[in-house]
């Protein structure tokens, strides 16, 4: 992604805000304990508009007003010889302005002093209201500083808008530069899953597979895990957000891995479920094929003009029929869907938007209407079946938890699947052969 992409997004936002002012801070650094910080992760909105990687930075967009042209301004850390010895390179305002295509750049130290000046006589203020209490207070203070000058003829913005609504609808549709990064994230994450499959043996611990994923992600240059990975052996797969990853993997059970890497801010999100010993039992295979067919049914309706929930509805139909075939449910499929009986075994939605956030920005529903898919929208398709052990569940099926998750981009005619990790029974058994 070149700085032209970020610049074009700022331009587009500047057109929306009229003569208003938009304020977009990056994320704060977060202390883990005492002097140790969590690895810094920029704010996704800030990144989307700048590509600027440092903490303590703020974008201010000033809409065109009279003879003044629209302007994008960056506040960032000043150069600092000593701090740079300890913490590494800083651009400093001068170099950042050039490298990231801003019209002006100042030290972050000057922000509170400059902010009121920037708000004077602007009609509207745009920021992520309520996202961060400290920022809400900081902005209120700047507004009050302008209001205090009313008698000097200075006017504060009268309207305050939530900037997220605008940015969310921009972020929902990915451009070709974003698509290229998402493909790379998906390629690396797919390789990580294939590596974990290949390494898996009965008696290993779940965290050993987590290590294989992490190795492949970093080895291939991904920045980090995009979210806490799930490595769930046997019935642990029926705990949807299982992240302990510390149990042993038993022979004749399945293991579910939900893991993806982050590349230039963009997440991949993949789930694969495979037999610990490399061969599906008949019962495991029966359930697996149902989930796979449900995913295919969802792919078939992931296309422009279809709405977000159609994929889920298609998957639910196949899964419910499958549950009847497995004799876990009895009755008429339509009726079982209407009553929601399938939810005992399938309790989550079939997908979510995917981008800079693993559960990405963008509306799913406005009023009663589900969002209609259009080219560039990127989402996951992730049906599953989770058969928790219980008195009425046959032994062979008890504890089977399966989810299959891939990342897809809506195209002009349908969808492209980014992810390539082994998926069919034959592909998985092939990659897991050790002879
Ligand atoms: Mg996932
Ligand atoms: Zn997901």
PDB file of N, CA, C and O and ligand atoms in Angstrom, residues 227 258 268-271 349-354 358-359 380-382 403 405-407, ligand 2:
ATOM      1  N   UNK A 227      -5.562 -12.510  16.464  1.00  0.00           N
ATOM      2  CA  UNK A 227      -6.398 -12.679  17.662  1.00  0.00           C
ATOM      3  C   UNK A 227      -5.849 -13.894  18.405  1.00  0.00           C
ATOM      4  O   UNK A 227      -5.040 -14.637  17.861  1.00  0.00           O
ATOM      5  N   UNK A 258      -8.641 -22.438  15.398  1.00  0.00           N
ATOM      6  CA  UNK A 258      -9.131 -21.170  14.848  1.00  0.00           C
ATOM      7  C   UNK A 258      -8.011 -20.165  15.066  1.00  0.00           C
ATOM      8  O   UNK A 258      -7.764 -19.743  16.195  1.00  0.00           O
ATOM      9  N   UNK A 268      -6.229 -12.347   8.880  1.00  0.00           N
ATOM     10  CA  UNK A 268      -6.818 -13.557   8.306  1.00  0.00           C
ATOM     11  C   UNK A 268      -7.485 -14.290   9.465  1.00  0.00           C
ATOM     12  O   UNK A 268      -7.082 -14.136  10.615  1.00  0.00           O
ATOM     13  N   UNK A 269      -8.497 -15.068   9.172  1.00  0.00           N
ATOM     14  CA  UNK A 269      -9.281 -15.741  10.218  1.00  0.00           C
ATOM     15  C   UNK A 269      -9.719 -17.093   9.666  1.00  0.00           C
ATOM     16  O   UNK A 269     -10.651 -17.156   8.867  1.00  0.00           O
ATOM     17  N   UNK A 270      -8.996 -18.126  10.057  1.00  0.00           N
ATOM     18  CA  UNK A 270      -9.225 -19.457   9.476  1.00  0.00           C
ATOM     19  C   UNK A 270      -9.505 -20.470  10.576  1.00  0.00           C
ATOM     20  O   UNK A 270      -8.849 -20.439  11.614  1.00  0.00           O
ATOM     21  N   UNK A 271     -10.450 -21.353  10.341  1.00  0.00           N
ATOM     22  CA  UNK A 271     -10.642 -22.496  11.232  1.00  0.00           C
ATOM     23  C   UNK A 271     -10.557 -23.784  10.433  1.00  0.00           C
ATOM     24  O   UNK A 271     -11.150 -23.888   9.344  1.00  0.00           O
ATOM     25  N   UNK A 349     -23.329 -17.256  14.376  1.00  0.00           N
ATOM     26  CA  UNK A 349     -23.598 -16.852  13.003  1.00  0.00           C
ATOM     27  C   UNK A 349     -22.557 -17.413  12.053  1.00  0.00           C
ATOM     28  O   UNK A 349     -21.463 -17.765  12.454  1.00  0.00           O
ATOM     29  N   UNK A 350     -22.869 -17.419  10.777  1.00  0.00           N
ATOM     30  CA  UNK A 350     -22.010 -18.087   9.792  1.00  0.00           C
ATOM     31  C   UNK A 350     -20.881 -17.186   9.288  1.00  0.00           C
ATOM     32  O   UNK A 350     -20.032 -17.625   8.521  1.00  0.00           O
ATOM     33  N   UNK A 351     -20.838 -15.926   9.729  1.00  0.00           N
ATOM     34  CA  UNK A 351     -19.712 -15.114   9.266  1.00  0.00           C
ATOM     35  C   UNK A 351     -19.735 -13.707   9.831  1.00  0.00           C
ATOM     36  O   UNK A 351     -20.642 -13.332  10.578  1.00  0.00           O
ATOM     37  N   UNK A 352     -18.694 -12.983   9.514  1.00  0.00           N
ATOM     38  CA  UNK A 352     -18.561 -11.588   9.939  1.00  0.00           C
ATOM     39  C   UNK A 352     -17.654 -10.882   8.946  1.00  0.00           C
ATOM     40  O   UNK A 352     -16.888 -11.521   8.229  1.00  0.00           O
ATOM     41  N   UNK A 353     -17.726  -9.562   8.911  1.00  0.00           N
ATOM     42  CA  UNK A 353     -16.819  -8.792   8.050  1.00  0.00           C
ATOM     43  C   UNK A 353     -15.387  -9.012   8.534  1.00  0.00           C
ATOM     44  O   UNK A 353     -15.131  -9.191   9.727  1.00  0.00           O
ATOM     45  N   UNK A 354     -14.454  -8.937   7.611  1.00  0.00           N
ATOM     46  CA  UNK A 354     -13.042  -9.182   7.932  1.00  0.00           C
ATOM     47  C   UNK A 354     -12.192  -8.081   7.300  1.00  0.00           C
ATOM     48  O   UNK A 354     -12.384  -7.750   6.121  1.00  0.00           O
ATOM     49  N   UNK A 358     -10.449  -8.162  13.118  1.00  0.00           N
ATOM     50  CA  UNK A 358     -10.889  -9.502  12.723  1.00  0.00           C
ATOM     51  C   UNK A 358     -12.413  -9.539  12.628  1.00  0.00           C
ATOM     52  O   UNK A 358     -12.959 -10.132  11.684  1.00  0.00           O
ATOM     53  N   UNK A 359     -13.095  -8.906  13.553  1.00  0.00           N
ATOM     54  CA  UNK A 359     -14.536  -8.638  13.365  1.00  0.00           C
ATOM     55  C   UNK A 359     -14.598  -7.196  12.879  1.00  0.00           C
ATOM     56  O   UNK A 359     -14.588  -6.265  13.672  1.00  0.00           O
ATOM     57  N   UNK A 380     -15.982 -13.699   6.498  1.00  0.00           N
ATOM     58  CA  UNK A 380     -15.695 -15.102   6.754  1.00  0.00           C
ATOM     59  C   UNK A 380     -16.964 -15.912   6.498  1.00  0.00           C
ATOM     60  O   UNK A 380     -18.070 -15.389   6.584  1.00  0.00           O
ATOM     61  N   UNK A 381     -16.754 -17.185   6.165  1.00  0.00           N
ATOM     62  CA  UNK A 381     -17.871 -18.127   6.059  1.00  0.00           C
ATOM     63  C   UNK A 381     -17.489 -19.309   6.941  1.00  0.00           C
ATOM     64  O   UNK A 381     -16.522 -20.011   6.636  1.00  0.00           O
ATOM     65  N   UNK A 382     -18.210 -19.482   8.062  1.00  0.00           N
ATOM     66  CA  UNK A 382     -17.721 -20.388   9.100  1.00  0.00           C
ATOM     67  C   UNK A 382     -18.812 -21.171   9.818  1.00  0.00           C
ATOM     68  O   UNK A 382     -19.046 -20.976  11.004  1.00  0.00           O
ATOM     69  N   UNK A 403     -15.695 -26.853  13.121  1.00  0.00           N
ATOM     70  CA  UNK A 403     -15.973 -25.590  12.420  1.00  0.00           C
ATOM     71  C   UNK A 403     -15.007 -25.514  11.247  1.00  0.00           C
ATOM     72  O   UNK A 403     -13.858 -25.964  11.350  1.00  0.00           O
ATOM     73  N   UNK A 405     -13.749 -22.580   8.558  1.00  0.00           N
ATOM     74  CA  UNK A 405     -13.857 -21.133   8.335  1.00  0.00           C
ATOM     75  C   UNK A 405     -12.881 -20.686   7.255  1.00  0.00           C
ATOM     76  O   UNK A 405     -11.683 -20.948   7.339  1.00  0.00           O
ATOM     77  N   UNK A 406     -13.422 -20.007   6.258  1.00  0.00           N
ATOM     78  CA  UNK A 406     -12.589 -19.424   5.212  1.00  0.00           C
ATOM     79  C   UNK A 406     -12.919 -17.953   5.027  1.00  0.00           C
ATOM     80  O   UNK A 406     -13.968 -17.477   5.457  1.00  0.00           O
ATOM     81  N   UNK A 407     -11.997 -17.255   4.369  1.00  0.00           N
ATOM     82  CA  UNK A 407     -12.117 -15.808   4.159  1.00  0.00           C
ATOM     83  C   UNK A 407     -12.404 -15.557   2.686  1.00  0.00           C
ATOM     84  O   UNK A 407     -11.673 -16.062   1.827  1.00  0.00           O
TER      85      UNK A 407
HETATM   86 ZN1  LIG B   2     -14.244 -15.732  12.365  1.00  0.00          ZN
END
